[in-house]
Coordinates of C-alpha atoms in Angstrom, one line a residue:
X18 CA 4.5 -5.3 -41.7
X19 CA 0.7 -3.6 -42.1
X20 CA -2.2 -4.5 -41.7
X21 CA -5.4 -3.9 -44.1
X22 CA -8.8 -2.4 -42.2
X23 CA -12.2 -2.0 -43.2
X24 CA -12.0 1.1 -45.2
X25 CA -9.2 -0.8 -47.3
X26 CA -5.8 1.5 -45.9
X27 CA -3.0 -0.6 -44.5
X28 CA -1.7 0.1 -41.0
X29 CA 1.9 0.0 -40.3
X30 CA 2.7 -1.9 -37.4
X31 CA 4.7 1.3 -35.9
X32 CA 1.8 3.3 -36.0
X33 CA 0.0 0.3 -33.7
X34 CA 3.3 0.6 -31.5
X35 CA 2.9 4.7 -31.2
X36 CA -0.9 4.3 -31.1
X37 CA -0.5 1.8 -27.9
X38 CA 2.0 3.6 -26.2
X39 CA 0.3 6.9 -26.2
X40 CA -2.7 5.0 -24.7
X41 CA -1.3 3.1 -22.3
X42 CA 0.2 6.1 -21.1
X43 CA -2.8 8.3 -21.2
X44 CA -4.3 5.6 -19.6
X45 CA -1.7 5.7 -16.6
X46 CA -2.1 8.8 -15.9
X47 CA -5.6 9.0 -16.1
X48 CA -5.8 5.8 -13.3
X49 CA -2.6 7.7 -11.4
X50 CA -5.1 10.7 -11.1
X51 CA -9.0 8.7 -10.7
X52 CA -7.5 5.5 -9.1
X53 CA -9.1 6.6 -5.9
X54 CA -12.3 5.8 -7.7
X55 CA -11.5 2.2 -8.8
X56 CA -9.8 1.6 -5.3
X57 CA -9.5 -2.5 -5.2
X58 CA -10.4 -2.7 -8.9
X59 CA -8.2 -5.7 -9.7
X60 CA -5.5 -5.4 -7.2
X61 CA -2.5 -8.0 -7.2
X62 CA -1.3 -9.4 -10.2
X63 CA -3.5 -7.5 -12.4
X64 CA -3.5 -3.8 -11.4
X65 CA -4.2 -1.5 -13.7
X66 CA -1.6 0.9 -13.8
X67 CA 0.8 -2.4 -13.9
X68 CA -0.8 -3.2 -16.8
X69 CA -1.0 0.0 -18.9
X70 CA 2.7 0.2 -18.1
X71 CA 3.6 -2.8 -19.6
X72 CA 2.0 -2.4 -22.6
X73 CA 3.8 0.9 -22.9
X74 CA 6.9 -1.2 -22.5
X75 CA 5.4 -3.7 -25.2
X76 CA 5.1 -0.9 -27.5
X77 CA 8.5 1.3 -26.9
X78 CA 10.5 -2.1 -27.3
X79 CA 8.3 -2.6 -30.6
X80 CA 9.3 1.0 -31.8
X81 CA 13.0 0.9 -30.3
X82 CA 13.3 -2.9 -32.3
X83 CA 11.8 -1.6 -35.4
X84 CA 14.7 0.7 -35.6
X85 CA 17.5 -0.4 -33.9
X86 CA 17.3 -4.0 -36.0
X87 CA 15.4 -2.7 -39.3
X88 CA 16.5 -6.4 -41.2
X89 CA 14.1 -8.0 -38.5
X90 CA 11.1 -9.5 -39.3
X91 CA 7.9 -7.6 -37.8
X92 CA 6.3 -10.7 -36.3
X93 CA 10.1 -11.1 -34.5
X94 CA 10.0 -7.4 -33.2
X95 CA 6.8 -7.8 -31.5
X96 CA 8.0 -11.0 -30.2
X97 CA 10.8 -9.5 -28.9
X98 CA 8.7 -6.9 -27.6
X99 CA 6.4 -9.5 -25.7
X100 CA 8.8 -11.3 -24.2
X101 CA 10.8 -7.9 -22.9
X102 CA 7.4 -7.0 -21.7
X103 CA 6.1 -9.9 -19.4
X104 CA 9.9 -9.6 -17.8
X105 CA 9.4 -6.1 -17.0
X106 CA 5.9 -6.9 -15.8
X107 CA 7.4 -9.8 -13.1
X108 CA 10.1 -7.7 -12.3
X109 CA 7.9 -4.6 -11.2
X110 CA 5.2 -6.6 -9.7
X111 CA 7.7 -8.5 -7.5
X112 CA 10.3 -6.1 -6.7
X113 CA 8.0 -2.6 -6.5
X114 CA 4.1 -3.3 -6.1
X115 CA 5.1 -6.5 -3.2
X116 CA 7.1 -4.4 -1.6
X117 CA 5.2 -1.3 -1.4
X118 CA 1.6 -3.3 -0.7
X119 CA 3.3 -4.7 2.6
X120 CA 5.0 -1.2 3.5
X121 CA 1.7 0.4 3.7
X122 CA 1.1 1.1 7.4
X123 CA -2.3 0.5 8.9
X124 CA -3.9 3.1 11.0
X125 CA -6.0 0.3 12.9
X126 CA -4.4 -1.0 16.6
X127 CA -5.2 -3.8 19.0
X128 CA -6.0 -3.0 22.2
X129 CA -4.3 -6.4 23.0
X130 CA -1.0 -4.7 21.5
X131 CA -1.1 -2.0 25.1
X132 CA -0.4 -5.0 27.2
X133 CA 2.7 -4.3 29.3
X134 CA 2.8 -0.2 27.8
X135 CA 3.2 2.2 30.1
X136 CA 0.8 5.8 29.9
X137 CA -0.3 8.5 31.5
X138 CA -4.1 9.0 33.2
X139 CA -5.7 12.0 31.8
X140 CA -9.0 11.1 33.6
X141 CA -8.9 10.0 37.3
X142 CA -9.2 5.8 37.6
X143 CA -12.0 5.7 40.5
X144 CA -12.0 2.3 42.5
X145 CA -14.7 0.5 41.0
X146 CA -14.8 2.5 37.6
X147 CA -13.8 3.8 34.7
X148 CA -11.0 6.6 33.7
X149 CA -8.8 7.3 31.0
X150 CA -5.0 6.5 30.0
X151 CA -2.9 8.0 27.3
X152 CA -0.4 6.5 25.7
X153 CA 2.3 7.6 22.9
X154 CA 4.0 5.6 20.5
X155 CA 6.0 6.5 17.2
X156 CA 3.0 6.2 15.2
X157 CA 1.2 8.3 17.4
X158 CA -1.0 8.6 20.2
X159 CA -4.8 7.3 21.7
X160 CA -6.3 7.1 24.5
X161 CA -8.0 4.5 26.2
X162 CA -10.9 3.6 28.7
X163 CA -9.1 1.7 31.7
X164 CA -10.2 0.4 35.4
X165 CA -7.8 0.0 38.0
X166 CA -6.3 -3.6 38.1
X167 CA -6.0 -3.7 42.1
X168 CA -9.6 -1.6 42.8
X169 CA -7.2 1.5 43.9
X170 CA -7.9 4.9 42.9
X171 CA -5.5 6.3 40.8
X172 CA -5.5 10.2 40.5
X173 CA -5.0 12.0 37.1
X174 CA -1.1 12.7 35.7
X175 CA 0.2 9.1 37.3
X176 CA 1.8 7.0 35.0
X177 CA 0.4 3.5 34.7
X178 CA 1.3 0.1 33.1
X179 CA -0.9 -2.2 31.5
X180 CA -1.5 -5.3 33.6
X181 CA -3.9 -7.3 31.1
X182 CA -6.9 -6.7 28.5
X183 CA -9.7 -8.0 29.6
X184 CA -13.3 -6.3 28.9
X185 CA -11.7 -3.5 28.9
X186 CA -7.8 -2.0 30.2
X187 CA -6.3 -2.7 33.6
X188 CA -3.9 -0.7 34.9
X189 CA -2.1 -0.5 38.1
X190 CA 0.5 2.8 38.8
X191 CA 3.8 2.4 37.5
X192 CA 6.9 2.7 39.7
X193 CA 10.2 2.9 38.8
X194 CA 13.4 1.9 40.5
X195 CA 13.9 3.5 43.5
X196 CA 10.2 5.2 43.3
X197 CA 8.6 2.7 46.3

């Protein structure tokens, strides 16, 4: 099948296929290396690089058609081609982009999520104001403003738990069995 243009020359519909998939491709890589720039550029069902993929597909499963099943009408192939298309594009979107949106790990932290941690002042706890706590976790470390829960000094290096959040971090020194 061909198509007739302006300028009178018919166009194959294999050279649309090879014209599409070299496009969609540059295209991918040209959004795998400037995404950063179009960061939130329709995200979700629509991304970019989703899409230029699956018109690659569109077109590679035009071209493979076209010449695996030569007796088949044009029209057919691209149907073909459409339909083996939108699959891929459900099956990627649900099974990699899902996936890999949720897997992202945040670098934000609720102070509400240190209730009940235990960490180590790096800053003396005076009575009646503020010091500072460290505390570790696998995702790594921070350190926090905190007031004694029971208006007790605490001095520097003791290990403290997290009584409650409240304006701010109470701790109270942390004792373990057989440390009274």
């Amino acid at each position: 099948m061909s198509f007739t243009y302006k300028g009178g020359r018919p166009i194959d519909l294999i050279t649309v296929y090879w014209w599409v998939l070299g496009c969609s491709l540059a295209f991918s890589v040209l959004y795998f290396l400037l995404g950063d720039l179009m960061e939130g550029v329709l995200d979700g069902f629509l991304h970019p690089l989703l899409m230029f993929g699956t018109l690659a597909v569109i077109a590679a499963c035009g071209l493979l058609v076209s010449i695996i099943l030569p007796d088949t009408t044009p029209i057919w192939g691209l149907v073909i081609s459409i339909i083996i298309g939108i699959v891929a594009y459900v099956l990627i979107f649900n099974f990699f982009i899902i996936p890999l949106q949720h897997a992202e790990s945040s670098s934000t932290h609720s102070i509400y999520e240190l209730e009940g941690r235990i960490g180590k002042v790096i800053t003396s706890i005076p009575a009646e104001g503020y010091g500072e706590v460290f505390f570790t976790s696998v995702s790594g470390s921070r350190n926090e403003a905190a007031v004694s829960f029971d208006n007790t000094p605490i001095p520097q290096g003791t290990k403290v738990v997290v009584i409650k959040i409240d304006e701010g971090v109470h701790v109270s020194p942390f004792y373990e069995e057989g440390e009274f």
